Amino acid sequence: MWQQQPDYARYKEKLNGEGWLVNRQEGMLLQIKPDAATQHAQFVLVSYYRLSARLGKPVLASCT
């Protein structure tokens, strides 16, 4: 059955907001945060980490 979704246009953008996504099946942690804006565009920084088996602590993963 159809359900009404929230109107996200009504919410203000959070300045310097940061988001995290966790995928326990893949053992990955994704961090999304704003990066320095330029004259022509705004950028976000996306970092991903591998979760260690010990206590689920993030381990920096290299990007190639």
PDB file of N, CA, C and O in Angstrom:
ATOM      1  N   MET A   1       0.831  -1.174   0.000  1.00  0.00           N
ATOM      2  CA  MET A   1       0.000   0.000   0.000  1.00  0.00           C
ATOM      3  C   MET A   1       0.886   1.252   0.000  1.00  0.00           C
ATOM      4  O   MET A   1       1.913   1.285   0.655  1.00  0.00           O
ATOM      5  N   TRP A   2       0.470   2.272  -0.680  1.00  0.00           N
ATOM      6  CA  TRP A   2       1.229   3.522  -0.792  1.00  0.00           C
ATOM      7  C   TRP A   2       1.239   4.261   0.539  1.00  0.00           C
ATOM      8  O   TRP A   2       0.233   4.348   1.241  1.00  0.00           O
ATOM      9  N   GLN A   3       2.421   4.768   0.901  1.00  0.00           N
ATOM     10  CA  GLN A   3       2.552   5.566   2.115  1.00  0.00           C
ATOM     11  C   GLN A   3       3.194   6.894   1.743  1.00  0.00           C
ATOM     12  O   GLN A   3       4.125   6.938   0.939  1.00  0.00           O
ATOM     13  N   GLN A   4       2.696   7.965   2.319  1.00  0.00           N
ATOM     14  CA  GLN A   4       3.236   9.279   2.029  1.00  0.00           C
ATOM     15  C   GLN A   4       4.636   9.412   2.610  1.00  0.00           C
ATOM     16  O   GLN A   4       4.879   9.071   3.763  1.00  0.00           O
ATOM     17  N   GLN A   5       5.564   9.893   1.795  1.00  0.00           N
ATOM     18  CA  GLN A   5       6.946  10.087   2.217  1.00  0.00           C
ATOM     19  C   GLN A   5       7.122  11.509   2.751  1.00  0.00           C
ATOM     20  O   GLN A   5       6.405  12.421   2.338  1.00  0.00           O
ATOM     21  N   PRO A   6       8.097  11.732   3.618  1.00  0.00           N
ATOM     22  CA  PRO A   6       8.333  13.092   4.123  1.00  0.00           C
ATOM     23  C   PRO A   6       8.772  14.027   2.994  1.00  0.00           C
ATOM     24  O   PRO A   6       9.413  13.593   2.035  1.00  0.00           O
ATOM     25  N   ASP A   7       8.413  15.279   3.101  1.00  0.00           N
ATOM     26  CA  ASP A   7       8.817  16.293   2.115  1.00  0.00           C
ATOM     27  C   ASP A   7      10.168  16.845   2.542  1.00  0.00           C
ATOM     28  O   ASP A   7      10.260  17.727   3.384  1.00  0.00           O
ATOM     29  N   TYR A   8      11.235  16.303   1.960  1.00  0.00           N
ATOM     30  CA  TYR A   8      12.584  16.686   2.370  1.00  0.00           C
ATOM     31  C   TYR A   8      12.925  18.124   1.981  1.00  0.00           C
ATOM     32  O   TYR A   8      13.849  18.710   2.523  1.00  0.00           O
ATOM     33  N   ALA A   9      12.197  18.718   1.075  1.00  0.00           N
ATOM     34  CA  ALA A   9      12.437  20.105   0.682  1.00  0.00           C
ATOM     35  C   ALA A   9      12.125  21.066   1.843  1.00  0.00           C
ATOM     36  O   ALA A   9      12.620  22.189   1.862  1.00  0.00           O
ATOM     37  N   ARG A  10      11.333  20.632   2.800  1.00  0.00           N
ATOM     38  CA  ARG A  10      10.984  21.490   3.942  1.00  0.00           C
ATOM     39  C   ARG A  10      12.098  21.561   4.978  1.00  0.00           C
ATOM     40  O   ARG A  10      12.105  22.440   5.821  1.00  0.00           O
ATOM     41  N   TYR A  11      13.018  20.624   4.957  1.00  0.00           N
ATOM     42  CA  TYR A  11      14.076  20.577   5.959  1.00  0.00           C
ATOM     43  C   TYR A  11      15.283  21.387   5.507  1.00  0.00           C
ATOM     44  O   TYR A  11      15.670  21.343   4.349  1.00  0.00           O
ATOM     45  N   LYS A  12      15.876  22.095   6.445  1.00  0.00           N
ATOM     46  CA  LYS A  12      17.060  22.881   6.126  1.00  0.00           C
ATOM     47  C   LYS A  12      18.283  21.975   6.019  1.00  0.00           C
ATOM     48  O   LYS A  12      18.382  20.968   6.714  1.00  0.00           O
ATOM     49  N   GLU A  13      19.192  22.378   5.158  1.00  0.00           N
ATOM     50  CA  GLU A  13      20.439  21.641   5.006  1.00  0.00           C
ATOM     51  C   GLU A  13      21.296  21.861   6.244  1.00  0.00           C
ATOM     52  O   GLU A  13      21.407  22.970   6.747  1.00  0.00           O
ATOM     53  N   LYS A  14      21.899  20.800   6.750  1.00  0.00           N
ATOM     54  CA  LYS A  14      22.779  20.918   7.895  1.00  0.00           C
ATOM     55  C   LYS A  14      24.166  21.298   7.405  1.00  0.00           C
ATOM     56  O   LYS A  14      24.767  20.567   6.617  1.00  0.00           O
ATOM     57  N   LEU A  15      24.661  22.434   7.859  1.00  0.00           N
ATOM     58  CA  LEU A  15      25.990  22.855   7.466  1.00  0.00           C
ATOM     59  C   LEU A  15      27.025  21.963   8.131  1.00  0.00           C
ATOM     60  O   LEU A  15      26.905  21.617   9.305  1.00  0.00           O
ATOM     61  N   ASN A  16      28.041  21.609   7.374  1.00  0.00           N
ATOM     62  CA  ASN A  16      29.118  20.752   7.851  1.00  0.00           C
ATOM     63  C   ASN A  16      28.606  19.431   8.401  1.00  0.00           C
ATOM     64  O   ASN A  16      29.180  18.864   9.323  1.00  0.00           O
ATOM     65  N   GLY A  17      27.504  18.951   7.840  1.00  0.00           N
ATOM     66  CA  GLY A  17      26.949  17.671   8.273  1.00  0.00           C
ATOM     67  C   GLY A  17      27.853  16.517   7.865  1.00  0.00           C
ATOM     68  O   GLY A  17      28.695  16.632   6.979  1.00  0.00           O
ATOM     69  N   GLU A  18      27.700  15.414   8.529  1.00  0.00           N
ATOM     70  CA  GLU A  18      28.510  14.232   8.262  1.00  0.00           C
ATOM     71  C   GLU A  18      27.615  13.021   8.382  1.00  0.00           C
ATOM     72  O   GLU A  18      26.744  12.962   9.237  1.00  0.00           O
ATOM     73  N   GLY A  19      27.800  12.060   7.484  1.00  0.00           N
ATOM     74  CA  GLY A  19      26.977  10.860   7.512  1.00  0.00           C
ATOM     75  C   GLY A  19      27.825   9.606   7.504  1.00  0.00           C
ATOM     76  O   GLY A  19      28.942   9.595   6.987  1.00  0.00           O
ATOM     77  N   TRP A  20      27.287   8.551   8.100  1.00  0.00           N
ATOM     78  CA  TRP A  20      27.976   7.263   8.165  1.00  0.00           C
ATOM     79  C   TRP A  20      27.019   6.170   7.733  1.00  0.00           C
ATOM     80  O   TRP A  20      25.843   6.192   8.091  1.00  0.00           O
ATOM     81  N   LEU A  21      27.531   5.209   6.961  1.00  0.00           N
ATOM     82  CA  LEU A  21      26.769   4.023   6.589  1.00  0.00           C
ATOM     83  C   LEU A  21      27.589   2.803   6.989  1.00  0.00           C
ATOM     84  O   LEU A  21      28.787   2.754   6.742  1.00  0.00           O
ATOM     85  N   VAL A  22      26.935   1.821   7.574  1.00  0.00           N
ATOM     86  CA  VAL A  22      27.629   0.607   8.001  1.00  0.00           C
ATOM     87  C   VAL A  22      27.009  -0.583   7.287  1.00  0.00           C
ATOM     88  O   VAL A  22      25.787  -0.731   7.263  1.00  0.00           O
ATOM     89  N   ASN A  23      27.861  -1.427   6.692  1.00  0.00           N
ATOM     90  CA  ASN A  23      27.424  -2.668   6.086  1.00  0.00           C
ATOM     91  C   ASN A  23      28.162  -3.793   6.799  1.00  0.00           C
ATOM     92  O   ASN A  23      29.321  -4.080   6.496  1.00  0.00           O
ATOM     93  N   ARG A  24      27.499  -4.404   7.770  1.00  0.00           N
ATOM     94  CA  ARG A  24      28.154  -5.446   8.564  1.00  0.00           C
ATOM     95  C   ARG A  24      28.394  -6.716   7.748  1.00  0.00           C
ATOM     96  O   ARG A  24      29.350  -7.435   7.997  1.00  0.00           O
ATOM     97  N   GLN A  25      27.535  -7.003   6.771  1.00  0.00           N
ATOM     98  CA  GLN A  25      27.740  -8.191   5.938  1.00  0.00           C
ATOM     99  C   GLN A  25      29.051  -8.102   5.169  1.00  0.00           C
ATOM    100  O   GLN A  25      29.778  -9.073   5.061  1.00  0.00           O
ATOM    101  N   GLU A  26      29.335  -6.929   4.610  1.00  0.00           N
ATOM    102  CA  GLU A  26      30.562  -6.726   3.848  1.00  0.00           C
ATOM    103  C   GLU A  26      31.717  -6.272   4.734  1.00  0.00           C
ATOM    104  O   GLU A  26      32.853  -6.202   4.285  1.00  0.00           O
ATOM    105  N   GLY A  27      31.416  -5.893   5.975  1.00  0.00           N
ATOM    106  CA  GLY A  27      32.445  -5.425   6.890  1.00  0.00           C
ATOM    107  C   GLY A  27      33.006  -4.073   6.485  1.00  0.00           C
ATOM    108  O   GLY A  27      34.192  -3.816   6.627  1.00  0.00           O
ATOM    109  N   MET A  28      32.143  -3.186   5.981  1.00  0.00           N
ATOM    110  CA  MET A  28      32.587  -1.881   5.500  1.00  0.00           C
ATOM    111  C   MET A  28      31.870  -0.756   6.243  1.00  0.00           C
ATOM    112  O   MET A  28      30.725  -0.892   6.651  1.00  0.00           O
ATOM    113  N   LEU A  29      32.574   0.358   6.388  1.00  0.00           N
ATOM    114  CA  LEU A  29      32.049   1.575   6.992  1.00  0.00           C
ATOM    115  C   LEU A  29      32.314   2.702   6.007  1.00  0.00           C
ATOM    116  O   LEU A  29      33.442   2.869   5.537  1.00  0.00           O
ATOM    117  N   LEU A  30      31.290   3.467   5.655  1.00  0.00           N
ATOM    118  CA  LEU A  30      31.401   4.548   4.688  1.00  0.00           C
ATOM    119  C   LEU A  30      31.131   5.869   5.388  1.00  0.00           C
ATOM    120  O   LEU A  30      30.143   5.997   6.108  1.00  0.00           O
ATOM    121  N   GLN A  31      32.013   6.844   5.206  1.00  0.00           N
ATOM    122  CA  GLN A  31      31.866   8.177   5.798  1.00  0.00           C
ATOM    123  C   GLN A  31      31.668   9.186   4.672  1.00  0.00           C
ATOM    124  O   GLN A  31      32.411   9.186   3.695  1.00  0.00           O
ATOM    125  N   ILE A  32      30.671  10.039   4.816  1.00  0.00           N
ATOM    126  CA  ILE A  32      30.382  11.075   3.830  1.00  0.00           C
ATOM    127  C   ILE A  32      30.361  12.405   4.560  1.00  0.00           C
ATOM    128  O   ILE A  32      29.618  12.575   5.529  1.00  0.00           O
ATOM    129  N   LYS A  33      31.214  13.359   4.108  1.00  0.00           N
ATOM    130  CA  LYS A  33      31.229  14.670   4.753  1.00  0.00           C
ATOM    131  C   LYS A  33      31.592  15.734   3.717  1.00  0.00           C
ATOM    132  O   LYS A  33      32.197  15.432   2.693  1.00  0.00           O
ATOM    133  N   PRO A  34      31.217  16.977   3.964  1.00  0.00           N
ATOM    134  CA  PRO A  34      31.504  18.032   3.004  1.00  0.00           C
ATOM    135  C   PRO A  34      32.998  18.305   2.892  1.00  0.00           C
ATOM    136  O   PRO A  34      33.739  18.195   3.863  1.00  0.00           O
ATOM    137  N   ASP A  35      33.414  18.638   1.679  1.00  0.00           N
ATOM    138  CA  ASP A  35      34.801  19.010   1.422  1.00  0.00           C
ATOM    139  C   ASP A  35      34.799  20.480   1.013  1.00  0.00           C
ATOM    140  O   ASP A  35      33.748  21.107   0.900  1.00  0.00           O
ATOM    141  N   ALA A  36      35.963  21.033   0.775  1.00  0.00           N
ATOM    142  CA  ALA A  36      36.068  22.448   0.412  1.00  0.00           C
ATOM    143  C   ALA A  36      35.329  22.735  -0.897  1.00  0.00           C
ATOM    144  O   ALA A  36      35.477  22.007  -1.873  1.00  0.00           O
ATOM    145  N   ALA A  37      34.537  23.769  -0.879  1.00  0.00           N
ATOM    146  CA  ALA A  37      33.817  24.181  -2.088  1.00  0.00           C
ATOM    147  C   ALA A  37      34.724  25.049  -2.949  1.00  0.00           C
ATOM    148  O   ALA A  37      35.610  25.739  -2.453  1.00  0.00           O
ATOM    149  N   THR A  38      34.504  24.986  -4.254  1.00  0.00           N
ATOM    150  CA  THR A  38      35.234  25.847  -5.175  1.00  0.00           C
ATOM    151  C   THR A  38      34.269  26.883  -5.711  1.00  0.00           C
ATOM    152  O   THR A  38      33.083  26.895  -5.364  1.00  0.00           O
ATOM    153  N   GLN A  39      34.740  27.707  -6.609  1.00  0.00           N
ATOM    154  CA  GLN A  39      33.896  28.750  -7.188  1.00  0.00           C
ATOM    155  C   GLN A  39      32.773  28.136  -8.032  1.00  0.00           C
ATOM    156  O   GLN A  39      31.705  28.702  -8.142  1.00  0.00           O
ATOM    157  N   HIS A  40      33.004  26.955  -8.587  1.00  0.00           N
ATOM    158  CA  HIS A  40      32.053  26.374  -9.527  1.00  0.00           C
ATOM    159  C   HIS A  40      31.254  25.198  -8.971  1.00  0.00           C
ATOM    160  O   HIS A  40      30.247  24.821  -9.563  1.00  0.00           O
ATOM    161  N   ALA A  41      31.695  24.600  -7.882  1.00  0.00           N
ATOM    162  CA  ALA A  41      30.994  23.405  -7.409  1.00  0.00           C
ATOM    163  C   ALA A  41      31.225  23.181  -5.919  1.00  0.00           C
ATOM    164  O   ALA A  41      32.140  23.742  -5.337  1.00  0.00           O
ATOM    165  N   GLN A  42      30.369  22.345  -5.358  1.00  0.00           N
ATOM    166  CA  GLN A  42      30.539  21.893  -3.987  1.00  0.00           C
ATOM    167  C   GLN A  42      30.899  20.411  -4.055  1.00  0.00           C
ATOM    168  O   GLN A  42      30.393  19.682  -4.901  1.00  0.00           O
ATOM    169  N   PHE A  43      31.771  19.979  -3.175  1.00  0.00           N
ATOM    170  CA  PHE A  43      32.237  18.611  -3.198  1.00  0.00           C
ATOM    171  C   PHE A  43      31.985  17.944  -1.861  1.00  0.00           C
ATOM    172  O   PHE A  43      31.883  18.597  -0.830  1.00  0.00           O
ATOM    173  N   VAL A  44      31.878  16.613  -1.891  1.00  0.00           N
ATOM    174  CA  VAL A  44      31.815  15.820  -0.669  1.00  0.00           C
ATOM    175  C   VAL A  44      33.001  14.865  -0.661  1.00  0.00           C
ATOM    176  O   VAL A  44      33.497  14.456  -1.709  1.00  0.00           O
ATOM    177  N   LEU A  45      33.454  14.544   0.510  1.00  0.00           N
ATOM    178  CA  LEU A  45      34.546  13.603   0.692  1.00  0.00           C
ATOM    179  C   LEU A  45      33.927  12.274   1.113  1.00  0.00           C
ATOM    180  O   LEU A  45      33.178  12.215   2.080  1.00  0.00           O
ATOM    181  N   VAL A  46      34.216  11.229   0.360  1.00  0.00           N
ATOM    182  CA  VAL A  46      33.707   9.897   0.667  1.00  0.00           C
ATOM    183  C   VAL A  46      34.893   9.026   1.045  1.00  0.00           C
ATOM    184  O   VAL A  46      35.810   8.850   0.257  1.00  0.00           O
ATOM    185  N   SER A  47      34.886   8.500   2.257  1.00  0.00           N
ATOM    186  CA  SER A  47      35.950   7.624   2.735  1.00  0.00           C
ATOM    187  C   SER A  47      35.322   6.296   3.122  1.00  0.00           C
ATOM    188  O   SER A  47      34.209   6.255   3.636  1.00  0.00           O
ATOM    189  N   TYR A  48      36.047   5.227   2.878  1.00  0.00           N
ATOM    190  CA  TYR A  48      35.530   3.943   3.321  1.00  0.00           C
ATOM    191  C   TYR A  48      36.587   3.216   4.126  1.00  0.00           C
ATOM    192  O   TYR A  48      37.771   3.387   3.927  1.00  0.00           O
ATOM    193  N   TYR A  49      36.104   2.452   5.079  1.00  0.00           N
ATOM    194  CA  TYR A  49      36.966   1.731   6.001  1.00  0.00           C
ATOM    195  C   TYR A  49      36.505   0.279   6.072  1.00  0.00           C
ATOM    196  O   TYR A  49      35.324  -0.014   5.917  1.00  0.00           O
ATOM    197  N   ARG A  50      37.427  -0.601   6.309  1.00  0.00           N
ATOM    198  CA  ARG A  50      37.095  -2.007   6.530  1.00  0.00           C
ATOM    199  C   ARG A  50      36.977  -2.210   8.038  1.00  0.00           C
ATOM    200  O   ARG A  50      37.833  -1.756   8.800  1.00  0.00           O
ATOM    201  N   LEU A  51      35.917  -2.875   8.476  1.00  0.00           N
ATOM    202  CA  LEU A  51      35.735  -3.150   9.893  1.00  0.00           C
ATOM    203  C   LEU A  51      36.596  -4.351  10.262  1.00  0.00           C
ATOM    204  O   LEU A  51      36.586  -5.364   9.571  1.00  0.00           O
ATOM    205  N   SER A  52      37.344  -4.226  11.346  1.00  0.00           N
ATOM    206  CA  SER A  52      38.135  -5.357  11.800  1.00  0.00           C
ATOM    207  C   SER A  52      37.224  -6.332  12.544  1.00  0.00           C
ATOM    208  O   SER A  52      36.162  -5.956  13.036  1.00  0.00           O
ATOM    209  N   ALA A  53      37.644  -7.559  12.629  1.00  0.00           N
ATOM    210  CA  ALA A  53      36.845  -8.561  13.330  1.00  0.00           C
ATOM    211  C   ALA A  53      36.806  -8.273  14.827  1.00  0.00           C
ATOM    212  O   ALA A  53      35.867  -8.647  15.511  1.00  0.00           O
ATOM    213  N   ARG A  54      37.816  -7.580  15.317  1.00  0.00           N
ATOM    214  CA  ARG A  54      37.906  -7.285  16.748  1.00  0.00           C
ATOM    215  C   ARG A  54      37.118  -6.023  17.077  1.00  0.00           C
ATOM    216  O   ARG A  54      37.480  -4.923  16.675  1.00  0.00           O
ATOM    217  N   LEU A  55      36.005  -6.173  17.739  1.00  0.00           N
ATOM    218  CA  LEU A  55      35.176  -5.068  18.228  1.00  0.00           C
ATOM    219  C   LEU A  55      34.626  -4.163  17.131  1.00  0.00           C
ATOM    220  O   LEU A  55      34.128  -3.079  17.423  1.00  0.00           O
ATOM    221  N   GLY A  56      34.727  -4.541  15.862  1.00  0.00           N
ATOM    222  CA  GLY A  56      34.165  -3.748  14.784  1.00  0.00           C
ATOM    223  C   GLY A  56      34.818  -2.397  14.606  1.00  0.00           C
ATOM    224  O   GLY A  56      34.189  -1.462  14.146  1.00  0.00           O
ATOM    225  N   LYS A  57      36.104  -2.255  14.989  1.00  0.00           N
ATOM    226  CA  LYS A  57      36.781  -0.979  14.849  1.00  0.00           C
ATOM    227  C   LYS A  57      37.175  -0.749  13.391  1.00  0.00           C
ATOM    228  O   LYS A  57      37.602  -1.678  12.712  1.00  0.00           O
ATOM    229  N   PRO A  58      37.037   0.477  12.888  1.00  0.00           N
ATOM    230  CA  PRO A  58      37.395   0.740  11.498  1.00  0.00           C
ATOM    231  C   PRO A  58      38.897   0.660  11.252  1.00  0.00           C
ATOM    232  O   PRO A  58      39.697   1.059  12.083  1.00  0.00           O
ATOM    233  N   VAL A  59      39.261   0.123  10.102  1.00  0.00           N
ATOM    234  CA  VAL A  59      40.637   0.051   9.649  1.00  0.00           C
ATOM    235  C   VAL A  59      40.697   0.773   8.316  1.00  0.00           C
ATOM    236  O   VAL A  59      39.896   0.479   7.424  1.00  0.00           O
ATOM    237  N   LEU A  60      41.595   1.735   8.169  1.00  0.00           N
ATOM    238  CA  LEU A  60      41.682   2.521   6.946  1.00  0.00           C
ATOM    239  C   LEU A  60      41.958   1.606   5.768  1.00  0.00           C
ATOM    240  O   LEU A  60      42.904   0.814   5.783  1.00  0.00           O
ATOM    241  N   ALA A  61      41.141   1.693   4.721  1.00  0.00           N
ATOM    242  CA  ALA A  61      41.325   0.898   3.507  1.00  0.00           C
ATOM    243  C   ALA A  61      41.905   1.805   2.433  1.00  0.00           C
ATOM    244  O   ALA A  61      41.533   2.965   2.312  1.00  0.00           O
ATOM    245  N   SER A  62      42.803   1.278   1.655  1.00  0.00           N
ATOM    246  CA  SER A  62      43.439   2.102   0.608  1.00  0.00           C
ATOM    247  C   SER A  62      42.575   2.102  -0.644  1.00  0.00           C
ATOM    248  O   SER A  62      41.947   1.105  -0.980  1.00  0.00           O
ATOM    249  N   CYS A  63      42.551   3.243  -1.318  1.00  0.00           N
ATOM    250  CA  CYS A  63      41.816   3.389  -2.575  1.00  0.00           C
ATOM    251  C   CYS A  63      42.836   3.338  -3.712  1.00  0.00           C
ATOM    252  O   CYS A  63      43.820   4.058  -3.683  1.00  0.00           O
ATOM    253  N   THR A  64      42.591   2.486  -4.686  1.00  0.00           N
ATOM    254  CA  THR A  64      43.499   2.412  -5.837  1.00  0.00           C
ATOM    255  C   THR A  64      42.772   2.769  -7.093  1.00  0.00           C
ATOM    256  O   THR A  64      41.604   2.729  -7.190  1.00  0.00           O
TER     257      THR A  64
END
